[in-house]
Every structure is written in C-alpha cells, then in structure tokens.
Coordinates of N, CA and C in Angstrom, one line a residue:
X14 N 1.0 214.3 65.9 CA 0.0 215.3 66.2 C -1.1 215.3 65.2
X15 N -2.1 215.1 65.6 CA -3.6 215.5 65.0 C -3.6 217.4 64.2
X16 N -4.0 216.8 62.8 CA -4.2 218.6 62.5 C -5.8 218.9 63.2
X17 N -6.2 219.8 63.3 CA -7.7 220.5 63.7 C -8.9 219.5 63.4
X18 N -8.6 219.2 61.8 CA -9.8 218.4 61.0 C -10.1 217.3 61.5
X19 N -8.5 216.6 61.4 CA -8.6 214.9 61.9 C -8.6 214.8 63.3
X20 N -8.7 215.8 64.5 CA -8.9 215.7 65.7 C -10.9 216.1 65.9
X21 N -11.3 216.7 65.0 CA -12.2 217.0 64.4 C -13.0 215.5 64.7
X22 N -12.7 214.9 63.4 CA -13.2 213.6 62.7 C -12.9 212.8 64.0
X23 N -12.0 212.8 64.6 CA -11.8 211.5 65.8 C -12.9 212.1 66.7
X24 N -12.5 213.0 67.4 CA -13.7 212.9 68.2 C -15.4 212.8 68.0
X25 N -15.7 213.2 66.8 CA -17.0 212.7 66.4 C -17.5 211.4 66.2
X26 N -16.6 210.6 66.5 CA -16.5 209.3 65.7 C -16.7 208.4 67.1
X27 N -16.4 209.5 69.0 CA -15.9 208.5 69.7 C -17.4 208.9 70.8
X28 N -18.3 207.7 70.9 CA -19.4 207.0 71.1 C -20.4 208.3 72.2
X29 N -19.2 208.9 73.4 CA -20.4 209.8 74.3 C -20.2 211.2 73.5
X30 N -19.5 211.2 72.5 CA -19.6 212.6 71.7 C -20.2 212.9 70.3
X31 N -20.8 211.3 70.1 CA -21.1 211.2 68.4 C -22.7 212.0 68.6
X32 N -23.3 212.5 69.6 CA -24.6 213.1 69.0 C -24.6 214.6 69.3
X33 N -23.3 215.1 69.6 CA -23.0 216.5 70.1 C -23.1 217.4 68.3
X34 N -23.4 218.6 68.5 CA -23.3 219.5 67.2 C -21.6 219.9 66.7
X35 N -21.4 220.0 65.8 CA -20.3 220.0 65.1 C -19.5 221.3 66.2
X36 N -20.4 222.4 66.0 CA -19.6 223.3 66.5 C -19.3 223.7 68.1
X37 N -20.0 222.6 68.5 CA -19.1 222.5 70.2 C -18.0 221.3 70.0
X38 N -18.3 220.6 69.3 CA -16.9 219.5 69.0 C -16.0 220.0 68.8
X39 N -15.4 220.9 67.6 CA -14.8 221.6 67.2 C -14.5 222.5 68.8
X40 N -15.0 223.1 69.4 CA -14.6 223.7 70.8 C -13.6 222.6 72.0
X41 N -14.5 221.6 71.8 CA -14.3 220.6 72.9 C -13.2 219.7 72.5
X42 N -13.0 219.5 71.3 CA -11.8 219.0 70.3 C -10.2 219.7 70.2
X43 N -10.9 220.9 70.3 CA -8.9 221.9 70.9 C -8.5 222.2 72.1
X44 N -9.6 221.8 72.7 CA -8.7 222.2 74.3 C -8.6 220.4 75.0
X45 N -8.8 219.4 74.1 CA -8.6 218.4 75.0 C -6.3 218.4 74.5
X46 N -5.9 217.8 75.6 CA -4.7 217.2 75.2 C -4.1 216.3 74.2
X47 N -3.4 216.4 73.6 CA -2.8 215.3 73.2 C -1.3 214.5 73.5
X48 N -2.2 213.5 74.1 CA -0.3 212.7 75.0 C 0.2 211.4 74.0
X49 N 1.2 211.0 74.2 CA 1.9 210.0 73.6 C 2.6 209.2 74.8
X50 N 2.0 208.0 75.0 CA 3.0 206.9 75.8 C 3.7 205.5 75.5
X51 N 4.6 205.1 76.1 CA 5.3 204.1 75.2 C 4.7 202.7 75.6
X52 N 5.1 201.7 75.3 CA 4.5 200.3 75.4 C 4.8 200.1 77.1
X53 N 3.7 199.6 77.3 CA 4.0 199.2 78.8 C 4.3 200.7 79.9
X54 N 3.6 201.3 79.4 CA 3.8 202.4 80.2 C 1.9 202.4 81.3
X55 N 2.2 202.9 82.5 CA 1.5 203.0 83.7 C 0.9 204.4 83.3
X56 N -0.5 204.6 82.4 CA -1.0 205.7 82.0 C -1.8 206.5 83.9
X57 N -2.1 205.4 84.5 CA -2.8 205.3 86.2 C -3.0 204.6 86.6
X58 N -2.8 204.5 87.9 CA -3.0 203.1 88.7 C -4.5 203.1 89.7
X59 N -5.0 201.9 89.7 CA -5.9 201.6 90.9 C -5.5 202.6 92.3
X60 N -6.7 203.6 92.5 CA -6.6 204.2 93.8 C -5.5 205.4 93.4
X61 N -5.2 205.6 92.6 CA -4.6 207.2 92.4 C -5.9 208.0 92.2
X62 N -5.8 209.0 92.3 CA -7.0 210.2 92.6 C -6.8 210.6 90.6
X63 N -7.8 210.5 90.0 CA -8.1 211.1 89.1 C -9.4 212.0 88.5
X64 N -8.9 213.1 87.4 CA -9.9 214.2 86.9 C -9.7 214.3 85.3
X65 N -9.5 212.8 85.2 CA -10.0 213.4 83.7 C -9.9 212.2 83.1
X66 N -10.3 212.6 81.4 CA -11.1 210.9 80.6 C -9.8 211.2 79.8
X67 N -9.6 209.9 79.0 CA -8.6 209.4 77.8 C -9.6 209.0 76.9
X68 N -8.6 209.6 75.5 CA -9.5 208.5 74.6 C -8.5 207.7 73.4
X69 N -8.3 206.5 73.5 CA -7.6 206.2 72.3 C -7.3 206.6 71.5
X70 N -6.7 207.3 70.7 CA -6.4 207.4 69.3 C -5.7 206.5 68.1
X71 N -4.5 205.9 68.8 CA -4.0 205.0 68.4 C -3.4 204.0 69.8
X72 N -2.7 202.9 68.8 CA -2.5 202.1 70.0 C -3.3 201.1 71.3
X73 N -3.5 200.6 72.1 CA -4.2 199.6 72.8 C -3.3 200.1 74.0
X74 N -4.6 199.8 75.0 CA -4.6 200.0 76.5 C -5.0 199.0 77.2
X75 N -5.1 198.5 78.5 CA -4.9 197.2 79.2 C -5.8 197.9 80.6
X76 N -7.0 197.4 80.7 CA -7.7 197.8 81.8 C -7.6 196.8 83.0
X77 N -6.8 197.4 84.3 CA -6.7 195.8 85.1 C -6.2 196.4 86.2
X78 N -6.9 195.3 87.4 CA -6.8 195.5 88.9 C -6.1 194.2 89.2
X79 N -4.6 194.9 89.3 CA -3.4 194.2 89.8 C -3.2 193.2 88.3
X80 N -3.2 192.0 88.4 CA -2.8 191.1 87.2 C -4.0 190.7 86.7
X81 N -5.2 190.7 87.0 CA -6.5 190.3 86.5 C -7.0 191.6 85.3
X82 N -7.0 191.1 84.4 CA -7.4 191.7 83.1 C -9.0 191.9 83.2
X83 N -9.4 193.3 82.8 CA -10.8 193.2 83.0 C -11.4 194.0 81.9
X84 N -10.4 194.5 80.8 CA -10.7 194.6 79.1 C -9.4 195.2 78.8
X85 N -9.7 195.1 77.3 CA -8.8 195.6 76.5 C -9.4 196.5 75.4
X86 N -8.8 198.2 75.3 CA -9.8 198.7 74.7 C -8.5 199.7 73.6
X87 N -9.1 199.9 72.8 CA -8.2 200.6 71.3 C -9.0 201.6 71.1
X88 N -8.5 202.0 69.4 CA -8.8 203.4 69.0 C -10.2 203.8 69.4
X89 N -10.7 204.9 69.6 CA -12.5 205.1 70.0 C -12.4 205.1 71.4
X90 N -12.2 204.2 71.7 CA -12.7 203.4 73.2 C -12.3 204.9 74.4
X91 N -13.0 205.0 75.4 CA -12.8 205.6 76.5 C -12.1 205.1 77.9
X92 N -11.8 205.8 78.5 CA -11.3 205.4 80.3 C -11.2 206.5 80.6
X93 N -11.3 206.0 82.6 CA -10.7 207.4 83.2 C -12.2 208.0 83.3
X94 N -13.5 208.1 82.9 CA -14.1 208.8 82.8 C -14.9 208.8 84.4
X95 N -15.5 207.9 84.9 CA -16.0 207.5 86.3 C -15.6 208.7 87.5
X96 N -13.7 208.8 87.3 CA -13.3 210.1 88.3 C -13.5 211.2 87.6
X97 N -14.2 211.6 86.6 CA -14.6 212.8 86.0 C -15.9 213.7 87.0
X98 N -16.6 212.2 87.5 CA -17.8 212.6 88.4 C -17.5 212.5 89.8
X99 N -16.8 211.7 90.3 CA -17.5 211.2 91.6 C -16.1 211.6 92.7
X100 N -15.5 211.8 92.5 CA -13.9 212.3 92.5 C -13.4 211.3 93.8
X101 N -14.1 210.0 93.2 CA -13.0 208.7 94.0 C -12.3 208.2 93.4
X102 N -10.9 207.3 94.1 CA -10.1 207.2 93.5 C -10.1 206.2 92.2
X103 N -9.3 206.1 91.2 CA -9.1 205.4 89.8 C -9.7 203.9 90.4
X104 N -10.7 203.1 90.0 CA -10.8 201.8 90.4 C -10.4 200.6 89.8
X105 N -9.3 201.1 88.6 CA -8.4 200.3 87.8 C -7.3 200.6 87.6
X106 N -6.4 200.2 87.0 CA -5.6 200.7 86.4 C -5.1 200.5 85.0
X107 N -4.8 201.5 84.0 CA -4.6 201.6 82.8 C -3.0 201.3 82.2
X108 N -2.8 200.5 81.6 CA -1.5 199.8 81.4 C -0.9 200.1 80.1
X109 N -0.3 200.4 78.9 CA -0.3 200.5 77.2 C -0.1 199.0 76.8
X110 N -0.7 198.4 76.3 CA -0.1 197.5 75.4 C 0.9 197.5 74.2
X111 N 0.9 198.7 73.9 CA 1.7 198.5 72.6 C 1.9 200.5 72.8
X112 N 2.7 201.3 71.7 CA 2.7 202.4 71.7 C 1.3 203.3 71.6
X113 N 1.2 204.4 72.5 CA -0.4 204.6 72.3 C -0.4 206.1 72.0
X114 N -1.3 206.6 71.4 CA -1.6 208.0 71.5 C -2.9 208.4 72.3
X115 N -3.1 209.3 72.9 CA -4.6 209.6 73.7 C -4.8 211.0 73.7
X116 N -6.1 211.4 73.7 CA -6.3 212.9 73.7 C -6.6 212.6 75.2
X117 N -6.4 213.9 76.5 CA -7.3 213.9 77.5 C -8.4 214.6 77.2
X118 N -9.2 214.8 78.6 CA -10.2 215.5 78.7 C -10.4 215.5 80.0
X119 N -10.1 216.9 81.0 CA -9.8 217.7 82.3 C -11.1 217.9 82.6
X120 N -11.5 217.6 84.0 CA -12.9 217.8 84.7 C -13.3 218.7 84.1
X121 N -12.3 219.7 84.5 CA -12.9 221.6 84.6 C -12.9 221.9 83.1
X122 N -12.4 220.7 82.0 CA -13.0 221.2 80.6 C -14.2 220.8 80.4
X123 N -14.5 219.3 80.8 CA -15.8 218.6 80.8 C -17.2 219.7 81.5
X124 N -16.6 220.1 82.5 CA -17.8 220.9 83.4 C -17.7 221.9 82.5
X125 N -16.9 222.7 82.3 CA -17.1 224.2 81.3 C -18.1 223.3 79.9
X126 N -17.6 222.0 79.5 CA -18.3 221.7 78.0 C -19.9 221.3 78.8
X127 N -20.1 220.9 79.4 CA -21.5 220.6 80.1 C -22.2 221.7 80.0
X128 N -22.2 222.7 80.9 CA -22.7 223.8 81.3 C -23.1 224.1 79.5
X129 N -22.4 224.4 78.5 CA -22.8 224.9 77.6 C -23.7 223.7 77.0
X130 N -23.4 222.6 76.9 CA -24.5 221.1 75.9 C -24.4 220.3 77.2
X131 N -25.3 220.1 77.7 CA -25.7 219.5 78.5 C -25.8 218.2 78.2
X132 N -26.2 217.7 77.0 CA -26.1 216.3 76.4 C -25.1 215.5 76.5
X133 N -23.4 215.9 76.2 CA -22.7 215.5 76.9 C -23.2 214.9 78.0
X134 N -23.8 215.1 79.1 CA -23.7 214.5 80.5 C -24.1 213.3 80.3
X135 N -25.7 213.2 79.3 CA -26.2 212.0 79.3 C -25.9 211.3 78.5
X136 N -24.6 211.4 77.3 CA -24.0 210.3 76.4 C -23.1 209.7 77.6
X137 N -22.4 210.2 78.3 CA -21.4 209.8 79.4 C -22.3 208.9 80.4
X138 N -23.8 209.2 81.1 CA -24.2 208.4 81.6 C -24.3 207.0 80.9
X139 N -24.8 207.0 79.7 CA -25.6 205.9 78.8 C -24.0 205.1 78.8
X140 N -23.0 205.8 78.5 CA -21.9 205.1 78.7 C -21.4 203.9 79.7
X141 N -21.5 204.9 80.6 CA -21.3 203.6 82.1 C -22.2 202.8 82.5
X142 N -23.8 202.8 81.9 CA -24.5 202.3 82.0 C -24.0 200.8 81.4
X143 N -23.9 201.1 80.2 CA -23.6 200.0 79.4 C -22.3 199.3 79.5
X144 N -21.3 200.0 80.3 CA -20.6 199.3 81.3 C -21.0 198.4 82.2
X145 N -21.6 199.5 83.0 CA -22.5 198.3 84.1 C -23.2 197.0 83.6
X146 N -24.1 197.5 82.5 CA -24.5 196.2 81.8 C -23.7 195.1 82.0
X147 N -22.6 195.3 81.0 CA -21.6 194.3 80.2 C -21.2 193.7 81.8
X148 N -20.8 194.3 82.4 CA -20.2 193.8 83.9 C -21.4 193.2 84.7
X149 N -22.4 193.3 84.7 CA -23.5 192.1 85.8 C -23.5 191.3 84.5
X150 N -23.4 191.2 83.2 CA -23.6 189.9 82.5 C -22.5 189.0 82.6
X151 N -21.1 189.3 82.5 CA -20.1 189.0 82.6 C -19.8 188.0 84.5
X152 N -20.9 188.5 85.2 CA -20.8 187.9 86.4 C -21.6 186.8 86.5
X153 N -22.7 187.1 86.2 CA -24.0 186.8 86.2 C -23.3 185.1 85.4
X154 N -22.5 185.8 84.2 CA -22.6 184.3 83.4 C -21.1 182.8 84.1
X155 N -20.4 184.0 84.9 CA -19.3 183.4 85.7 C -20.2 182.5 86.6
X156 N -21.1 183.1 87.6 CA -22.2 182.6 88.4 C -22.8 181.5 87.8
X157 N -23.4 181.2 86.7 CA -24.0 180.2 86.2 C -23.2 179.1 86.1
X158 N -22.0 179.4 85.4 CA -21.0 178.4 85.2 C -20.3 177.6 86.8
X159 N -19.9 178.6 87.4 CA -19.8 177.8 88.7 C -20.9 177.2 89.8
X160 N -21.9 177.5 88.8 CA -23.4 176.6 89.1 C -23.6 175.2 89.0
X161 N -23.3 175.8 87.3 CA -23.1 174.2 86.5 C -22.6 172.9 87.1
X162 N -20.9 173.8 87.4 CA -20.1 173.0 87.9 C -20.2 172.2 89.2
X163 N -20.8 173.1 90.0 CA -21.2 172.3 91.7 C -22.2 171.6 91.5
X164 N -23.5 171.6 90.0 CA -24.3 170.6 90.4 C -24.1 169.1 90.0
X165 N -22.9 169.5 88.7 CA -21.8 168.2 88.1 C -21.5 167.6 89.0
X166 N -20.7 168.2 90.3 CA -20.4 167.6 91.1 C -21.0 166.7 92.1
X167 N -22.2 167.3 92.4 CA -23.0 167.0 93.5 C -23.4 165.5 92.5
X168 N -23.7 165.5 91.7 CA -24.5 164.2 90.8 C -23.3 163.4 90.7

C-alpha cells in the first residue's frame, strides 16, 4: 500500500497528470484504487466493456490482441484509458508480466475530476494522440519494409 505522500509523488510523476496543481492531485490521488495482480494474470480482455484507466505502479503489463504483442508498458505508463471516453469495448487486452501493482481511475471519478480541472481532459487527449502517432509510424515503417522487399524481388 502507497502512504498519501508517495501516492502523492506517483501520480504527479505519471505523464496526463504531471501539469495538474498539487491540490487536485492530492484529491484525485485518494479516491483512485489501489489493486495488486499476480504474474500472468488477465487485468481485461479485448472487447470486454470498460470504465476506467490503470496506472502502473510497479511491475510490467503486456498490451496485446490475442498473441500479437503491441507494447510493453511499466511503472508511469497508462492503459484502459480510450473506454474512459467512448464507452466501446477494451480494443486490447492487458496481460501482467511479472507481479503488478496499479492504482485505477473510474469514469465517474475522471468526470467528477474534469468538471473541476478541465486540463485533465487535454493531457489525456495529447496522450492518445501520441499514441496514434507512435502507431501510423510503426505502420507506416512495416509498409516501407514490405516495399523494400517486393521491389528486391521484382529486380
């Protein structure tokens, strides 16, 4: 279990909450959860209906649709966050690699924390943006490669 301070210090530290003011963190920092799952444990699956974000604490998480790995994310790192907005189902699924700790964070906390700092909303966008990024480069660079390859072949 996190005391107040060091649940404090983590979440300030974790990327869509590092520009929020001390004393909505401190609000937004005690009403998130704190869960414990063991290695290899099914934190959610692809197409389960989800309402709420995870955030690392300790331990390593496995982002992946069916056997295809599509990251690997540790302490800091977020998930889960996508069904916070759009309330379609999980489009991955979250696996543990090793023993994990996670704080959650419940729609209806996130909307109650919005309504008061609105900023929130737009660290969370800038977030998935940069998701999106990382994922058309990641395609984009798959594409070239199997470009490469068919013109190797064609010559």
């Amino acid at each position: 279990m996190l005391t107040s301070v060091d649940r404090l210090l983590f979440v300030r530290g974790v990327p869509i909450f590092k520009e929020l003011r001390d004393d909505f963190l401190v609000r937004l920092a005690s009403v998130m959860d704190e869960l414990s799952f063991p290695n290899k444990y099914s934190i959610f699956t692809e197409g389960q209906e989800g309402r709420s974000l995870y955030i690392v604490v300790s331990g390593k998480v496995r982002v992946h649709i069916g056997d295809r790995d599509l990251a690997h994310l540790e302490q800091g790192a977020c998930f889960g966050e996508m069904s916070l907005f759009d309330a379609e189902p999980r489009s991955a699924s979250i696996t543990t690699t090793e023993h994990c700790e996670c704080l959650m964070l419940t729609q209806m906390q996130l909307y109650d924390a919005i309504d008061e700092t609105p900023g929130i909303a737009v660290n969370i966008i800038r977030l998935l943006s940069r998701r999106i990024r990382e994922l058309n480069q990641k395609i984009n660079a798959k594409q070239s490669a199997e470009h490469q390859q068919a013109v190797l072949k064609v010559n």
